[in-house]
Amino acid sequence: MVTKELSAAPSLGTLYPKALLGGLRSGPSGEQLPDTEFVRTGITVDPAHLAAYNRVCGFRFGDELPATYPHVLAFGLQMALMTEPDFPFPLLGMVHVANRITQRRPVRLGERFTLRVRAENLRPHEKGRQFDVLSELVPSTEDAPVWTDVSTYLRRGGGSGGKAAGERLAAPSPSAIWRVPGDIGRRYAEVSGDRNPIHLHPLTAKAFGFPAAIAHGMWTKAHSLAAFEGRLPEAFTLDVKFKLPVLLPGKVAFTSWRTGDGWAFELWGAKKPKPHLAGSVTAGQDGAKLR
């Protein structure tokens, strides 16, 4: 594997033009993911940035990082990887279909980390090809990752044309109704660095085929996780499948229920019972239980 070590966070202002130029390519263009890993060492968390993230996503303020927060640290490395010339698919038009985060212990302010990002597991999908981007956070005082993120992306086109087996969601009997403001895409973009135009303004979203700006999937995941604060063990896995986008502004219904090893949850349209997100929180291997 080729390792590309970075001394600082990639410049997103440089990577977005590369993503747009890469979008001029059409359809699947490769059969192999690059054998490349991006690595950044000496990472520490800015308390002011963490506070801003917590404010946007609905978390309490504290010295433990929400399990979704390291994803924003990894985002620049993920973009750098997927805008490399040898990456087989253009970043523009990629669909983030699922995300799984495993936290093996709480991650705290003041710790120093190494972040590693690579792509793996290219495989067929009924609508095209899909692959995983694996991100790992390794403390400078430890050898193994304490946090792992697997983001699954779909590149449409060239699929089998079959239809995946549908998942039956729970009846939408919400435990909470959330009003999602029209500016949440811009606010989350400010703290995450993800300034995809589909999230920022109705006009730029319409240019990409959406009737309005849409919320970031990772914001909906983070806001859902915030609903479980105070009930989480130190180690857990948070697994989500992204369904239909949340149009901005909007009103969504959140519902959750206990399972054998944790919680399941869903996010629905409040006016029409259409699913936006389906996920689960399960206790880690330490045997801890969710409260």
Short mmCIF file of N, CA and C in Angstrom, two decimals, residues 66-224:
data_model
loop_
_atom_site.label_atom_id
_atom_site.label_comp_id
_atom_site.label_asym_id
_atom_site.label_seq_id
_atom_site.Cartn_x
_atom_site.Cartn_y
_atom_site.Cartn_z
N PRO A 66 -18.47 13.79 20.54
CA PRO A 66 -19.54 12.94 20.02
C PRO A 66 -18.96 11.96 19.01
N ALA A 67 -19.52 10.78 18.94
CA ALA A 67 -18.96 9.74 18.07
C ALA A 67 -18.94 10.16 16.60
N THR A 68 -19.81 11.08 16.23
CA THR A 68 -19.83 11.53 14.83
C THR A 68 -18.82 12.64 14.55
N TYR A 69 -18.25 13.25 15.59
CA TYR A 69 -17.37 14.40 15.37
C TYR A 69 -16.10 14.04 14.58
N PRO A 70 -15.38 12.94 14.90
CA PRO A 70 -14.16 12.67 14.13
C PRO A 70 -14.39 12.54 12.63
N HIS A 71 -15.64 12.30 12.21
CA HIS A 71 -15.92 12.23 10.77
C HIS A 71 -15.56 13.54 10.09
N VAL A 72 -15.78 14.67 10.77
CA VAL A 72 -15.45 15.95 10.13
C VAL A 72 -13.94 16.14 10.06
N LEU A 73 -13.18 15.52 10.98
CA LEU A 73 -11.72 15.55 10.89
C LEU A 73 -11.24 14.73 9.71
N ALA A 74 -11.96 13.64 9.43
CA ALA A 74 -11.56 12.74 8.33
C ALA A 74 -12.03 13.23 6.97
N PHE A 75 -12.98 14.16 6.93
CA PHE A 75 -13.61 14.54 5.68
C PHE A 75 -12.60 15.04 4.64
N GLY A 76 -11.66 15.88 5.05
CA GLY A 76 -10.69 16.40 4.10
C GLY A 76 -9.82 15.30 3.51
N LEU A 77 -9.39 14.34 4.32
CA LEU A 77 -8.60 13.22 3.82
C LEU A 77 -9.43 12.35 2.87
N GLN A 78 -10.70 12.18 3.19
CA GLN A 78 -11.57 11.40 2.31
C GLN A 78 -11.68 12.07 0.94
N MET A 79 -11.87 13.41 0.96
CA MET A 79 -11.95 14.12 -0.32
C MET A 79 -10.64 14.05 -1.08
N ALA A 80 -9.52 14.18 -0.37
CA ALA A 80 -8.21 14.09 -1.02
C ALA A 80 -8.04 12.74 -1.71
N LEU A 81 -8.45 11.68 -1.02
CA LEU A 81 -8.35 10.34 -1.60
C LEU A 81 -9.21 10.20 -2.85
N MET A 82 -10.47 10.69 -2.77
CA MET A 82 -11.41 10.47 -3.86
C MET A 82 -11.27 11.46 -5.01
N THR A 83 -10.38 12.43 -4.88
CA THR A 83 -10.10 13.33 -6.00
C THR A 83 -8.73 13.06 -6.62
N GLU A 84 -8.06 12.00 -6.18
CA GLU A 84 -6.79 11.60 -6.79
C GLU A 84 -7.03 11.16 -8.24
N PRO A 85 -6.06 11.40 -9.14
CA PRO A 85 -6.25 11.03 -10.55
C PRO A 85 -6.53 9.55 -10.77
N ASP A 86 -6.01 8.67 -9.88
CA ASP A 86 -6.20 7.24 -10.10
C ASP A 86 -7.46 6.71 -9.42
N PHE A 87 -8.27 7.61 -8.81
CA PHE A 87 -9.50 7.10 -8.21
C PHE A 87 -10.49 6.79 -9.33
N PRO A 88 -11.13 5.61 -9.31
CA PRO A 88 -11.87 5.16 -10.49
C PRO A 88 -13.18 5.89 -10.76
N PHE A 89 -13.74 6.61 -9.78
CA PHE A 89 -15.02 7.26 -9.97
C PHE A 89 -14.92 8.74 -9.62
N PRO A 90 -15.61 9.60 -10.35
CA PRO A 90 -15.63 11.02 -9.98
C PRO A 90 -16.41 11.24 -8.70
N LEU A 91 -15.94 12.17 -7.89
CA LEU A 91 -16.60 12.47 -6.62
C LEU A 91 -17.97 13.11 -6.84
N LEU A 92 -18.06 13.95 -7.85
CA LEU A 92 -19.32 14.62 -8.15
C LEU A 92 -20.37 13.58 -8.55
N GLY A 93 -21.50 13.61 -7.89
CA GLY A 93 -22.56 12.65 -8.18
C GLY A 93 -22.52 11.39 -7.34
N MET A 94 -21.50 11.26 -6.49
CA MET A 94 -21.43 10.12 -5.60
C MET A 94 -22.55 10.21 -4.55
N VAL A 95 -23.13 9.08 -4.18
CA VAL A 95 -24.22 9.05 -3.22
C VAL A 95 -23.74 8.34 -1.95
N HIS A 96 -23.84 9.04 -0.83
CA HIS A 96 -23.47 8.46 0.47
C HIS A 96 -24.67 7.66 0.97
N VAL A 97 -24.58 6.33 0.91
CA VAL A 97 -25.75 5.50 1.19
C VAL A 97 -25.76 4.91 2.60
N ALA A 98 -24.60 4.85 3.25
CA ALA A 98 -24.57 4.26 4.59
C ALA A 98 -23.32 4.75 5.33
N ASN A 99 -23.39 4.69 6.66
CA ASN A 99 -22.25 5.05 7.48
C ASN A 99 -22.30 4.26 8.78
N ARG A 100 -21.17 3.65 9.12
CA ARG A 100 -21.08 2.88 10.36
C ARG A 100 -19.88 3.38 11.17
N ILE A 101 -20.14 3.80 12.39
CA ILE A 101 -19.10 4.31 13.29
C ILE A 101 -19.01 3.38 14.49
N THR A 102 -17.78 2.96 14.81
CA THR A 102 -17.52 2.16 16.00
C THR A 102 -16.60 2.94 16.93
N GLN A 103 -17.08 3.19 18.13
CA GLN A 103 -16.29 3.86 19.15
C GLN A 103 -15.91 2.82 20.20
N ARG A 104 -14.61 2.59 20.39
CA ARG A 104 -14.16 1.57 21.33
C ARG A 104 -13.94 2.11 22.74
N ARG A 105 -13.84 3.40 22.84
CA ARG A 105 -13.81 4.09 24.13
C ARG A 105 -14.08 5.56 23.86
N PRO A 106 -14.44 6.35 24.87
CA PRO A 106 -14.65 7.78 24.63
C PRO A 106 -13.37 8.45 24.14
N VAL A 107 -13.52 9.38 23.23
CA VAL A 107 -12.41 10.18 22.71
C VAL A 107 -12.53 11.57 23.33
N ARG A 108 -11.43 12.09 23.86
CA ARG A 108 -11.51 13.31 24.66
C ARG A 108 -10.65 14.44 24.09
N LEU A 109 -11.08 15.63 24.43
CA LEU A 109 -10.27 16.82 24.13
C LEU A 109 -8.90 16.67 24.78
N GLY A 110 -7.88 17.21 24.12
CA GLY A 110 -6.53 17.16 24.67
C GLY A 110 -5.73 15.97 24.19
N GLU A 111 -6.39 14.94 23.65
CA GLU A 111 -5.65 13.80 23.11
C GLU A 111 -5.07 14.15 21.73
N ARG A 112 -4.00 13.47 21.39
CA ARG A 112 -3.36 13.65 20.08
C ARG A 112 -3.51 12.36 19.29
N PHE A 113 -3.81 12.49 18.00
CA PHE A 113 -4.17 11.32 17.20
C PHE A 113 -3.44 11.29 15.86
N THR A 114 -3.45 10.09 15.28
CA THR A 114 -3.14 9.88 13.88
C THR A 114 -4.42 9.43 13.19
N LEU A 115 -4.69 9.99 12.03
CA LEU A 115 -5.89 9.65 11.26
C LEU A 115 -5.47 8.97 9.97
N ARG A 116 -6.09 7.85 9.67
CA ARG A 116 -5.79 7.07 8.46
C ARG A 116 -7.06 6.89 7.64
N VAL A 117 -6.96 7.08 6.32
CA VAL A 117 -8.12 6.97 5.43
C VAL A 117 -7.72 6.18 4.19
N ARG A 118 -8.54 5.20 3.82
CA ARG A 118 -8.31 4.42 2.60
C ARG A 118 -9.65 3.91 2.08
N ALA A 119 -9.65 3.48 0.81
CA ALA A 119 -10.86 2.93 0.18
C ALA A 119 -10.70 1.42 0.02
N GLU A 120 -11.81 0.71 0.14
CA GLU A 120 -11.76 -0.75 0.03
C GLU A 120 -13.13 -1.30 -0.34
N ASN A 121 -13.13 -2.60 -0.66
CA ASN A 121 -14.37 -3.37 -0.84
C ASN A 121 -15.24 -2.84 -1.98
N LEU A 122 -14.65 -2.65 -3.15
CA LEU A 122 -15.44 -2.31 -4.34
C LEU A 122 -16.29 -3.52 -4.71
N ARG A 123 -17.58 -3.27 -4.93
CA ARG A 123 -18.49 -4.38 -5.18
C ARG A 123 -19.69 -3.91 -5.98
N PRO A 124 -20.41 -4.86 -6.59
CA PRO A 124 -21.58 -4.47 -7.39
C PRO A 124 -22.73 -3.99 -6.52
N HIS A 125 -23.58 -3.19 -7.13
CA HIS A 125 -24.82 -2.73 -6.52
C HIS A 125 -25.87 -2.76 -7.61
N GLU A 126 -27.15 -2.96 -7.23
CA GLU A 126 -28.19 -3.06 -8.26
C GLU A 126 -28.31 -1.78 -9.07
N LYS A 127 -27.78 -0.66 -8.54
CA LYS A 127 -27.85 0.61 -9.28
C LYS A 127 -26.49 1.07 -9.78
N GLY A 128 -25.46 0.26 -9.60
CA GLY A 128 -24.14 0.66 -10.08
C GLY A 128 -23.03 -0.07 -9.35
N ARG A 129 -22.08 0.67 -8.78
CA ARG A 129 -20.99 0.12 -8.00
C ARG A 129 -20.96 0.83 -6.65
N GLN A 130 -20.54 0.11 -5.61
CA GLN A 130 -20.40 0.74 -4.31
C GLN A 130 -19.06 0.34 -3.70
N PHE A 131 -18.59 1.16 -2.77
CA PHE A 131 -17.32 0.90 -2.11
C PHE A 131 -17.35 1.58 -0.75
N ASP A 132 -16.37 1.23 0.09
CA ASP A 132 -16.28 1.80 1.42
C ASP A 132 -15.04 2.69 1.53
N VAL A 133 -15.19 3.78 2.26
CA VAL A 133 -14.05 4.59 2.66
C VAL A 133 -13.87 4.39 4.15
N LEU A 134 -12.74 3.81 4.54
CA LEU A 134 -12.46 3.47 5.93
C LEU A 134 -11.58 4.55 6.55
N SER A 135 -12.02 5.11 7.68
CA SER A 135 -11.25 6.11 8.42
C SER A 135 -11.01 5.58 9.82
N GLU A 136 -9.77 5.72 10.31
CA GLU A 136 -9.42 5.23 11.64
C GLU A 136 -8.69 6.31 12.42
N LEU A 137 -9.05 6.44 13.69
CA LEU A 137 -8.42 7.41 14.59
C LEU A 137 -7.61 6.62 15.63
N VAL A 138 -6.29 6.84 15.62
CA VAL A 138 -5.39 6.10 16.51
C VAL A 138 -4.71 7.08 17.46
N PRO A 139 -4.90 6.96 18.78
CA PRO A 139 -4.24 7.86 19.72
C PRO A 139 -2.72 7.69 19.66
N SER A 140 -2.01 8.77 19.94
CA SER A 140 -0.55 8.71 19.89
C SER A 140 0.02 7.80 20.97
N THR A 141 -0.78 7.54 22.02
CA THR A 141 -0.33 6.69 23.12
C THR A 141 -0.75 5.23 22.96
N GLU A 142 -1.44 4.90 21.87
CA GLU A 142 -1.95 3.55 21.67
C GLU A 142 -1.62 3.09 20.25
N ASP A 143 -1.74 1.77 20.03
CA ASP A 143 -1.40 1.18 18.73
C ASP A 143 -2.62 0.88 17.87
N ALA A 144 -3.78 0.73 18.49
CA ALA A 144 -4.99 0.34 17.75
C ALA A 144 -5.96 1.51 17.68
N PRO A 145 -6.80 1.55 16.65
CA PRO A 145 -7.78 2.64 16.55
C PRO A 145 -8.81 2.56 17.66
N VAL A 146 -9.19 3.73 18.17
CA VAL A 146 -10.28 3.79 19.17
C VAL A 146 -11.59 4.20 18.51
N TRP A 147 -11.51 4.61 17.25
CA TRP A 147 -12.69 5.07 16.51
C TRP A 147 -12.51 4.68 15.05
N THR A 148 -13.55 4.07 14.48
CA THR A 148 -13.52 3.64 13.08
C THR A 148 -14.80 4.09 12.40
N ASP A 149 -14.65 4.60 11.19
CA ASP A 149 -15.79 5.09 10.41
C ASP A 149 -15.74 4.40 9.04
N VAL A 150 -16.85 3.77 8.65
CA VAL A 150 -16.97 3.16 7.33
C VAL A 150 -18.09 3.88 6.59
N SER A 151 -17.73 4.68 5.60
CA SER A 151 -18.71 5.38 4.76
C SER A 151 -18.86 4.62 3.45
N THR A 152 -20.08 4.23 3.13
CA THR A 152 -20.34 3.50 1.90
C THR A 152 -20.91 4.45 0.86
N TYR A 153 -20.28 4.44 -0.32
CA TYR A 153 -20.68 5.33 -1.41
C TYR A 153 -21.14 4.52 -2.61
N LEU A 154 -22.13 5.06 -3.30
CA LEU A 154 -22.67 4.45 -4.51
C LEU A 154 -22.35 5.33 -5.70
N ARG A 155 -21.80 4.71 -6.75
CA ARG A 155 -21.67 5.37 -8.04
C ARG A 155 -22.69 4.75 -8.97
N ARG A 156 -23.69 5.55 -9.35
CA ARG A 156 -24.77 5.03 -10.18
C ARG A 156 -24.29 4.73 -11.60
N GLY A 157 -24.95 3.75 -12.22
CA GLY A 157 -24.67 3.42 -13.62
C GLY A 157 -24.02 2.07 -13.76
N GLY A 158 -24.47 1.31 -14.73
CA GLY A 158 -23.85 0.02 -15.00
C GLY A 158 -24.23 -1.08 -14.04
N GLY A 159 -25.28 -0.88 -13.24
CA GLY A 159 -25.70 -1.90 -12.29
C GLY A 159 -26.53 -2.98 -12.94
N SER A 160 -26.94 -3.93 -12.12
CA SER A 160 -27.69 -5.06 -12.64
C SER A 160 -29.12 -4.69 -12.98
N GLY A 161 -29.60 -3.59 -12.42
CA GLY A 161 -30.97 -3.18 -12.67
C GLY A 161 -31.99 -3.87 -11.81
N GLY A 162 -31.52 -4.76 -10.93
CA GLY A 162 -32.44 -5.44 -10.02
C GLY A 162 -32.88 -4.51 -8.91
N LYS A 163 -33.77 -5.00 -8.10
CA LYS A 163 -34.30 -4.20 -6.99
C LYS A 163 -33.93 -4.87 -5.69
N ALA A 164 -33.31 -4.09 -4.81
CA ALA A 164 -32.91 -4.64 -3.52
C ALA A 164 -34.14 -5.00 -2.70
N ALA A 165 -33.95 -6.00 -1.83
CA ALA A 165 -35.04 -6.37 -0.94
C ALA A 165 -35.35 -5.21 -0.01
N GLY A 166 -36.60 -4.83 0.05
CA GLY A 166 -36.97 -3.67 0.86
C GLY A 166 -36.90 -3.97 2.35
N GLU A 167 -36.48 -2.98 3.11
CA GLU A 167 -36.46 -3.11 4.56
C GLU A 167 -37.75 -2.51 5.11
N ARG A 168 -38.37 -3.23 5.99
CA ARG A 168 -39.61 -2.74 6.57
C ARG A 168 -39.28 -1.87 7.78
N LEU A 169 -39.66 -0.62 7.71
CA LEU A 169 -39.45 0.29 8.81
C LEU A 169 -40.63 0.25 9.76
N ALA A 170 -40.41 0.74 10.97
CA ALA A 170 -41.49 0.77 11.95
C ALA A 170 -42.54 1.78 11.53
N ALA A 171 -43.75 1.57 11.99
CA ALA A 171 -44.80 2.55 11.74
C ALA A 171 -44.39 3.88 12.36
N PRO A 172 -44.62 4.99 11.66
CA PRO A 172 -44.13 6.29 12.14
C PRO A 172 -44.94 6.84 13.32
N SER A 173 -44.62 6.32 14.51
CA SER A 173 -45.23 6.85 15.74
C SER A 173 -44.14 7.62 16.47
N PRO A 174 -43.96 8.89 16.16
CA PRO A 174 -42.76 9.61 16.58
C PRO A 174 -42.68 9.86 18.08
N SER A 175 -41.44 9.82 18.57
CA SER A 175 -41.19 10.24 19.94
C SER A 175 -40.78 11.71 19.99
N ALA A 176 -40.47 12.29 18.81
CA ALA A 176 -40.12 13.71 18.74
C ALA A 176 -40.37 14.21 17.32
N ILE A 177 -40.74 15.47 17.22
CA ILE A 177 -40.86 16.15 15.93
C ILE A 177 -39.78 17.22 15.88
N TRP A 178 -38.97 17.20 14.84
CA TRP A 178 -37.90 18.18 14.69
C TRP A 178 -38.21 19.11 13.53
N ARG A 179 -38.10 20.39 13.78
CA ARG A 179 -38.16 21.38 12.71
C ARG A 179 -36.75 21.64 12.24
N VAL A 180 -36.48 21.37 10.98
CA VAL A 180 -35.13 21.50 10.42
C VAL A 180 -35.07 22.82 9.67
N PRO A 181 -34.28 23.78 10.16
CA PRO A 181 -34.27 25.11 9.54
C PRO A 181 -33.64 25.12 8.16
N GLY A 182 -34.02 26.11 7.38
CA GLY A 182 -33.53 26.20 6.00
C GLY A 182 -32.05 26.44 5.89
N ASP A 183 -31.42 26.97 6.95
CA ASP A 183 -29.99 27.27 6.87
C ASP A 183 -29.12 26.19 7.48
N ILE A 184 -29.70 25.03 7.86
CA ILE A 184 -28.90 24.01 8.53
C ILE A 184 -27.81 23.47 7.62
N GLY A 185 -28.04 23.44 6.30
CA GLY A 185 -27.01 22.99 5.37
C GLY A 185 -25.79 23.90 5.40
N ARG A 186 -26.03 25.20 5.43
CA ARG A 186 -24.91 26.15 5.48
C ARG A 186 -24.22 26.10 6.84
N ARG A 187 -25.00 25.96 7.90
CA ARG A 187 -24.40 25.90 9.24
C ARG A 187 -23.57 24.64 9.42
N TYR A 188 -24.07 23.51 8.94
CA TYR A 188 -23.28 22.28 9.06
C TYR A 188 -22.06 22.33 8.14
N ALA A 189 -22.21 22.92 6.97
CA ALA A 189 -21.07 23.06 6.07
C ALA A 189 -19.95 23.85 6.72
N GLU A 190 -20.31 24.86 7.51
CA GLU A 190 -19.31 25.70 8.18
C GLU A 190 -18.48 24.90 9.16
N VAL A 191 -19.09 23.96 9.89
CA VAL A 191 -18.34 23.20 10.89
C VAL A 191 -17.74 21.92 10.34
N SER A 192 -18.29 21.42 9.22
CA SER A 192 -17.82 20.13 8.69
C SER A 192 -16.87 20.28 7.51
N GLY A 193 -16.94 21.41 6.81
CA GLY A 193 -16.16 21.58 5.59
C GLY A 193 -16.83 21.01 4.36
N ASP A 194 -17.97 20.34 4.53
CA ASP A 194 -18.69 19.73 3.40
C ASP A 194 -19.59 20.78 2.77
N ARG A 195 -19.04 21.47 1.75
CA ARG A 195 -19.78 22.55 1.09
C ARG A 195 -20.31 22.11 -0.28
N ASN A 196 -20.78 20.89 -0.33
CA ASN A 196 -21.45 20.42 -1.54
C ASN A 196 -22.63 21.36 -1.83
N PRO A 197 -22.73 21.89 -3.06
CA PRO A 197 -23.78 22.89 -3.35
C PRO A 197 -25.20 22.40 -3.16
N ILE A 198 -25.43 21.10 -3.13
CA ILE A 198 -26.79 20.60 -2.92
C ILE A 198 -27.31 20.91 -1.52
N HIS A 199 -26.40 21.26 -0.60
CA HIS A 199 -26.79 21.53 0.78
C HIS A 199 -26.91 23.03 1.09
N LEU A 200 -26.46 23.90 0.20
CA LEU A 200 -26.23 25.29 0.58
C LEU A 200 -27.35 26.24 0.23
N HIS A 201 -28.00 26.03 -0.92
CA HIS A 201 -28.98 27.02 -1.38
C HIS A 201 -29.94 26.34 -2.35
N PRO A 202 -31.21 26.75 -2.39
CA PRO A 202 -32.15 26.12 -3.32
C PRO A 202 -31.71 26.20 -4.77
N LEU A 203 -31.12 27.32 -5.18
CA LEU A 203 -30.72 27.46 -6.58
C LEU A 203 -29.61 26.49 -6.95
N THR A 204 -28.60 26.35 -6.08
CA THR A 204 -27.50 25.43 -6.40
C THR A 204 -27.97 23.98 -6.31
N ALA A 205 -28.92 23.71 -5.39
CA ALA A 205 -29.46 22.35 -5.30
C ALA A 205 -30.26 21.99 -6.55
N LYS A 206 -31.04 22.97 -7.06
CA LYS A 206 -31.83 22.71 -8.27
C LYS A 206 -30.95 22.42 -9.47
N ALA A 207 -29.75 23.00 -9.50
CA ALA A 207 -28.83 22.73 -10.61
C ALA A 207 -28.41 21.27 -10.65
N PHE A 208 -28.55 20.58 -9.50
CA PHE A 208 -28.19 19.16 -9.43
C PHE A 208 -29.42 18.27 -9.32
N GLY A 209 -30.59 18.81 -9.63
CA GLY A 209 -31.79 18.00 -9.72
C GLY A 209 -32.63 17.90 -8.47
N PHE A 210 -32.34 18.68 -7.43
CA PHE A 210 -33.14 18.64 -6.21
C PHE A 210 -34.11 19.82 -6.20
N PRO A 211 -35.31 19.63 -5.68
CA PRO A 211 -36.28 20.74 -5.67
C PRO A 211 -35.94 21.82 -4.64
N ALA A 212 -35.07 21.50 -3.69
CA ALA A 212 -34.64 22.45 -2.66
C ALA A 212 -33.31 21.96 -2.11
N ALA A 213 -32.66 22.80 -1.32
CA ALA A 213 -31.45 22.34 -0.64
C ALA A 213 -31.81 21.18 0.29
N ILE A 214 -30.85 20.28 0.51
CA ILE A 214 -31.11 19.11 1.36
C ILE A 214 -30.11 19.09 2.52
N ALA A 215 -30.56 18.54 3.64
CA ALA A 215 -29.69 18.42 4.81
C ALA A 215 -28.60 17.39 4.55
N HIS A 216 -27.44 17.61 5.14
CA HIS A 216 -26.36 16.61 5.07
C HIS A 216 -26.81 15.33 5.78
N GLY A 217 -26.52 14.21 5.18
CA GLY A 217 -26.84 12.95 5.84
C GLY A 217 -26.14 12.81 7.18
N MET A 218 -24.87 13.27 7.27
CA MET A 218 -24.14 13.15 8.53
C MET A 218 -24.68 14.11 9.59
N TRP A 219 -25.37 15.17 9.19
CA TRP A 219 -26.05 16.00 10.20
C TRP A 219 -27.25 15.25 10.76
N THR A 220 -28.03 14.60 9.90
CA THR A 220 -29.19 13.85 10.40
C THR A 220 -28.73 12.71 11.31
N LYS A 221 -27.59 12.11 10.98
CA LYS A 221 -27.08 11.04 11.85
C LYS A 221 -26.63 11.61 13.18
N ALA A 222 -25.90 12.72 13.15
CA ALA A 222 -25.41 13.33 14.38
C ALA A 222 -26.58 13.78 15.26
N HIS A 223 -27.58 14.41 14.65
CA HIS A 223 -28.72 14.89 15.43
C HIS A 223 -29.50 13.73 16.03
N SER A 224 -29.54 12.61 15.32
CA SER A 224 -30.18 11.41 15.87
C SER A 224 -29.38 10.86 17.05
#
